[in-house]
Amino acid sequence: MNWTDIEVDLKKKLTPKRFRHTMNVVEAADQLARTFGCDPDQARLAALLHDCAKNLTDEQQLDYARQHQLKIDRVSQNDPQLLHGPVGAVLAKECYGVTDAAIQNAIDCHTTGGKNMSTLDKIIYLADYIEKDRSFPGVETIRQIAETDLDGATIMALTNCICHVAQCGALIHKRTIDARNDLIIKTKNLKLK
Ligand code: FE
Ligand code: FE
């Protein structure tokens, strides 16, 4: 599917608010890609499709994940909407014809983060977090850091996310902890065995 066809399809499937969010993420991802030396077309397509599974119900997320042998851990069992990343990655391939594994992976880990995030993964994670309609406390600081330091901004976003989820009394996803640990180990150059 070409860009216009995907956009038309998503406009039909997503709520107006979610569609607007999606287009804001495209804009933010484009900017981050230009700043951090990633292909803007690749970042824009990953951003366009990042929430393509967000219209599915909890039951549909679980069904789809089971049908495609996706891992359903305890945290996702409890909150099936966490699966919209991994499910979206499969939909991107099967429904929208995206063959680029880097794009699929960025969609896969956009909600929780993941192990050893690539530049594109970080860009989509961050763009989703700081797009212009986001207004939670601390977002302005992360936006500022994201102008020069992709790893620093991603670590801060992951930290914020973990604190917020913990504060709400909810379960914290392992992939988020892994993502943050990996980035801290890498950026601080910690020598660990
Ligand atoms: Fe999402
Ligand atoms: Fe999103």
mmCIF file of C-alpha atoms and ligand atoms in Angstrom:
data_model
loop_
_atom_site.group_PDB
_atom_site.id
_atom_site.type_symbol
_atom_site.label_atom_id
_atom_site.label_comp_id
_atom_site.label_asym_id
_atom_site.label_seq_id
_atom_site.Cartn_x
_atom_site.Cartn_y
_atom_site.Cartn_z
ATOM 1 C CA MET A 1 0.000 0.000 0.000
ATOM 2 C CA ASN A 2 1.261 3.498 -0.715
ATOM 3 C CA TRP A 3 1.300 6.348 1.804
ATOM 4 C CA THR A 4 -2.037 7.841 0.748
ATOM 5 C CA ASP A 5 -3.853 4.491 0.826
ATOM 6 C CA ILE A 6 -2.491 3.766 4.306
ATOM 7 C CA GLU A 7 -3.482 7.234 5.533
ATOM 8 C CA VAL A 8 -7.028 6.849 4.129
ATOM 9 C CA ASP A 9 -7.350 3.403 5.725
ATOM 10 C CA LEU A 10 -6.116 4.575 9.128
ATOM 11 C CA LYS A 11 -8.423 7.576 9.040
ATOM 12 C CA LYS A 12 -11.316 5.124 8.695
ATOM 13 C CA LYS A 13 -10.114 2.738 11.388
ATOM 14 C CA LEU A 14 -8.773 5.040 14.104
ATOM 15 C CA THR A 15 -10.711 7.540 16.210
ATOM 16 C CA PRO A 16 -10.220 11.173 15.092
ATOM 17 C CA LYS A 17 -8.123 11.808 18.212
ATOM 18 C CA ARG A 18 -5.904 8.773 17.525
ATOM 19 C CA PHE A 19 -5.532 9.735 13.874
ATOM 20 C CA ARG A 20 -4.487 13.253 14.835
ATOM 21 C CA HIS A 21 -1.997 11.782 17.337
ATOM 22 C CA THR A 22 -0.640 9.535 14.562
ATOM 23 C CA MET A 23 -0.024 12.489 12.242
ATOM 24 C CA ASN A 24 1.646 14.391 15.108
ATOM 25 C CA VAL A 25 3.940 11.390 15.654
ATOM 26 C CA VAL A 26 4.802 11.426 11.916
ATOM 27 C CA GLU A 27 5.815 15.082 12.243
ATOM 28 C CA ALA A 28 7.850 14.493 15.424
ATOM 29 C CA ALA A 29 9.539 11.380 13.972
ATOM 30 C CA ASP A 30 10.463 13.253 10.801
ATOM 31 C CA GLN A 31 12.166 15.958 12.867
ATOM 32 C CA LEU A 32 14.006 13.460 15.089
ATOM 33 C CA ALA A 33 15.142 11.443 12.041
ATOM 34 C CA ARG A 34 16.642 14.560 10.465
ATOM 35 C CA THR A 35 18.399 15.475 13.715
ATOM 36 C CA PHE A 36 19.829 12.020 14.426
ATOM 37 C CA GLY A 37 20.767 10.782 10.960
ATOM 38 C CA CYS A 38 17.981 8.301 10.323
ATOM 39 C CA ASP A 39 16.096 7.989 7.016
ATOM 40 C CA PRO A 40 13.114 10.374 7.362
ATOM 41 C CA ASP A 41 10.947 8.296 4.973
ATOM 42 C CA GLN A 42 11.533 5.188 7.057
ATOM 43 C CA ALA A 43 10.776 7.085 10.274
ATOM 44 C CA ARG A 44 7.633 8.657 8.793
ATOM 45 C CA LEU A 45 6.254 5.285 7.653
ATOM 46 C CA ALA A 46 6.981 3.650 11.031
ATOM 47 C CA ALA A 47 5.279 6.594 12.739
ATOM 48 C CA LEU A 48 2.266 6.457 10.409
ATOM 49 C CA LEU A 49 1.704 2.799 11.260
ATOM 50 C CA HIS A 50 2.811 2.767 14.911
ATOM 51 C CA ASP A 51 -0.763 2.716 16.286
ATOM 52 C CA CYS A 52 -2.378 0.792 13.404
ATOM 53 C CA ALA A 53 -3.593 -1.889 15.859
ATOM 54 C CA LYS A 54 -4.873 0.588 18.419
ATOM 55 C CA ASN A 55 -8.509 0.251 17.323
ATOM 56 C CA LEU A 56 -8.642 -3.436 18.331
ATOM 57 C CA THR A 57 -10.437 -4.497 21.515
ATOM 58 C CA ASP A 58 -8.594 -6.330 24.289
ATOM 59 C CA GLU A 59 -10.048 -9.614 23.068
ATOM 60 C CA GLN A 60 -8.991 -8.907 19.481
ATOM 61 C CA GLN A 61 -5.428 -8.050 20.599
ATOM 62 C CA LEU A 62 -5.217 -11.371 22.455
ATOM 63 C CA ASP A 63 -6.791 -13.360 19.601
ATOM 64 C CA TYR A 64 -4.501 -11.807 17.041
ATOM 65 C CA ALA A 65 -1.439 -12.372 19.248
ATOM 66 C CA ARG A 66 -2.381 -16.036 19.766
ATOM 67 C CA GLN A 67 -3.006 -16.577 16.053
ATOM 68 C CA HIS A 68 0.414 -15.167 15.203
ATOM 69 C CA GLN A 69 2.311 -16.880 18.035
ATOM 70 C CA LEU A 70 3.263 -13.574 19.658
ATOM 71 C CA LYS A 71 4.504 -13.734 23.229
ATOM 72 C CA ILE A 72 1.734 -12.932 25.700
ATOM 73 C CA ASP A 73 3.473 -12.293 29.002
ATOM 74 C CA ARG A 74 1.663 -11.764 32.320
ATOM 75 C CA VAL A 75 1.758 -7.991 32.092
ATOM 76 C CA SER A 76 0.178 -8.058 28.621
ATOM 77 C CA GLN A 77 -2.375 -10.627 29.754
ATOM 78 C CA ASN A 78 -3.430 -8.159 32.400
ATOM 79 C CA ASP A 79 -3.396 -5.180 29.996
ATOM 80 C CA PRO A 80 -3.913 -6.525 26.441
ATOM 81 C CA GLN A 81 -3.623 -3.045 24.911
ATOM 82 C CA LEU A 82 0.133 -3.381 25.508
ATOM 83 C CA LEU A 83 -0.008 -5.848 22.612
ATOM 84 C CA HIS A 84 -0.934 -3.149 20.082
ATOM 85 C CA GLY A 85 2.803 -2.691 19.364
ATOM 86 C CA PRO A 86 3.632 -6.332 18.536
ATOM 87 C CA VAL A 87 0.237 -6.818 16.863
ATOM 88 C CA GLY A 88 0.721 -3.578 14.893
ATOM 89 C CA ALA A 89 4.090 -4.835 13.637
ATOM 90 C CA VAL A 90 2.413 -7.935 12.182
ATOM 91 C CA LEU A 91 -0.444 -5.872 10.707
ATOM 92 C CA ALA A 92 2.091 -3.509 9.123
ATOM 93 C CA LYS A 93 3.536 -6.483 7.278
ATOM 94 C CA GLU A 94 0.378 -8.417 6.499
ATOM 95 C CA CYS A 95 -2.155 -5.649 5.822
ATOM 96 C CA TYR A 96 0.006 -2.735 4.710
ATOM 97 C CA GLY A 97 2.810 -4.602 2.944
ATOM 98 C CA VAL A 98 5.697 -3.231 5.007
ATOM 99 C CA THR A 99 8.661 -5.539 4.429
ATOM 100 C CA ASP A 100 11.268 -3.418 6.234
ATOM 101 C CA ALA A 101 12.132 -5.348 9.442
ATOM 102 C CA ALA A 102 13.484 -2.174 11.057
ATOM 103 C CA ILE A 103 10.080 -0.502 10.677
ATOM 104 C CA GLN A 104 8.295 -3.589 12.005
ATOM 105 C CA ASN A 105 10.589 -3.628 15.041
ATOM 106 C CA ALA A 106 10.072 0.074 15.774
ATOM 107 C CA ILE A 107 6.290 -0.486 15.738
ATOM 108 C CA ASP A 108 6.707 -3.595 17.892
ATOM 109 C CA CYS A 109 8.532 -1.794 20.710
ATOM 110 C CA HIS A 110 6.939 1.662 20.551
ATOM 111 C CA THR A 111 4.804 1.189 23.686
ATOM 112 C CA THR A 112 7.103 -0.667 26.059
ATOM 113 C CA GLY A 113 10.533 -0.059 24.581
ATOM 114 C CA GLY A 114 12.694 -3.123 24.124
ATOM 115 C CA LYS A 115 16.152 -4.626 24.341
ATOM 116 C CA ASN A 116 18.942 -2.902 22.411
ATOM 117 C CA MET A 117 16.783 -0.276 20.739
ATOM 118 C CA SER A 118 17.968 0.922 17.328
ATOM 119 C CA THR A 119 18.054 4.603 16.401
ATOM 120 C CA LEU A 120 14.726 4.159 14.603
ATOM 121 C CA ASP A 121 13.203 2.372 17.638
ATOM 122 C CA LYS A 122 14.209 5.271 19.889
ATOM 123 C CA ILE A 123 12.907 7.845 17.417
ATOM 124 C CA ILE A 124 9.451 6.239 17.238
ATOM 125 C CA TYR A 125 9.298 5.646 21.001
ATOM 126 C CA LEU A 126 10.220 9.264 21.674
ATOM 127 C CA ALA A 127 8.081 10.784 18.917
ATOM 128 C CA ASP A 128 5.089 8.960 20.413
ATOM 129 C CA TYR A 129 6.008 10.355 23.820
ATOM 130 C CA ILE A 130 6.679 13.997 22.960
ATOM 131 C CA GLU A 131 4.429 14.766 19.954
ATOM 132 C CA LYS A 132 2.963 18.260 20.155
ATOM 133 C CA ASP A 133 -0.353 17.336 21.842
ATOM 134 C CA ARG A 134 1.342 15.552 24.769
ATOM 135 C CA SER A 135 1.113 17.683 27.904
ATOM 136 C CA PHE A 136 2.184 15.644 30.955
ATOM 137 C CA PRO A 137 4.588 17.101 33.555
ATOM 138 C CA GLY A 138 8.183 16.934 32.338
ATOM 139 C CA VAL A 139 7.384 16.633 28.630
ATOM 140 C CA GLU A 140 8.984 20.008 27.874
ATOM 141 C CA THR A 141 12.294 18.897 29.426
ATOM 142 C CA ILE A 142 12.298 15.693 27.350
ATOM 143 C CA ARG A 143 11.516 17.720 24.194
ATOM 144 C CA GLN A 144 14.503 19.949 24.911
ATOM 145 C CA ILE A 145 16.872 17.044 25.524
ATOM 146 C CA ALA A 146 15.552 15.353 22.359
ATOM 147 C CA GLU A 147 16.921 18.271 20.330
ATOM 148 C CA THR A 148 20.492 17.086 20.946
ATOM 149 C CA ASP A 149 20.615 13.781 22.845
ATOM 150 C CA LEU A 150 18.531 10.841 21.580
ATOM 151 C CA ASP A 151 19.739 8.344 24.200
ATOM 152 C CA GLY A 152 19.370 10.816 27.068
ATOM 153 C CA ALA A 153 15.839 11.753 26.028
ATOM 154 C CA THR A 154 14.855 8.093 25.567
ATOM 155 C CA ILE A 155 16.231 7.162 29.011
ATOM 156 C CA MET A 156 14.291 10.047 30.534
ATOM 157 C CA ALA A 157 11.065 9.020 28.760
ATOM 158 C CA LEU A 158 11.492 5.378 29.880
ATOM 159 C CA THR A 159 12.202 6.528 33.442
ATOM 160 C CA ASN A 160 9.116 8.768 33.427
ATOM 161 C CA CYS A 161 7.020 5.932 32.081
ATOM 162 C CA ILE A 162 8.223 3.468 34.744
ATOM 163 C CA CYS A 163 7.626 6.027 37.545
ATOM 164 C CA HIS A 164 4.163 6.865 36.221
ATOM 165 C CA VAL A 165 3.114 3.228 35.858
ATOM 166 C CA ALA A 166 4.472 2.415 39.338
ATOM 167 C CA GLN A 167 2.717 5.472 40.780
ATOM 168 C CA CYS A 168 -0.565 4.222 39.298
ATOM 169 C CA GLY A 169 -0.022 0.881 41.026
ATOM 170 C CA ALA A 170 0.100 -0.957 37.697
ATOM 171 C CA LEU A 171 2.473 -3.724 36.553
ATOM 172 C CA ILE A 172 5.715 -2.634 34.904
ATOM 173 C CA HIS A 173 6.627 -4.379 31.671
ATOM 174 C CA LYS A 174 10.005 -6.169 31.586
ATOM 175 C CA ARG A 175 10.785 -4.761 28.152
ATOM 176 C CA THR A 176 10.683 -1.240 29.584
ATOM 177 C CA ILE A 177 13.172 -2.161 32.323
ATOM 178 C CA ASP A 178 15.396 -3.919 29.741
ATOM 179 C CA ALA A 179 15.256 -0.948 27.391
ATOM 180 C CA ARG A 180 16.302 1.475 30.127
ATOM 181 C CA ASN A 181 19.014 -0.789 31.575
ATOM 182 C CA ASP A 182 20.514 -1.425 28.114
ATOM 183 C CA LEU A 183 20.630 2.275 27.302
ATOM 184 C CA ILE A 184 22.161 3.224 30.638
ATOM 185 C CA ILE A 185 24.778 0.444 30.381
ATOM 186 C CA LYS A 186 25.631 1.629 26.845
ATOM 187 C CA THR A 187 25.694 5.378 27.449
ATOM 188 C CA LYS A 188 27.643 5.103 30.736
ATOM 189 C CA ASN A 189 29.897 2.531 29.116
ATOM 190 C CA LEU A 190 29.482 0.210 32.104
ATOM 191 C CA LYS A 191 31.669 -2.854 31.861
ATOM 192 C CA LEU A 192 29.379 -5.701 32.835
ATOM 193 C CA LYS A 193 29.661 -9.397 32.223
HETATM 194 FE FE FE B 1 0.736 3.198 20.726
HETATM 195 FE FE FE B 2 0.875 6.365 19.781
#
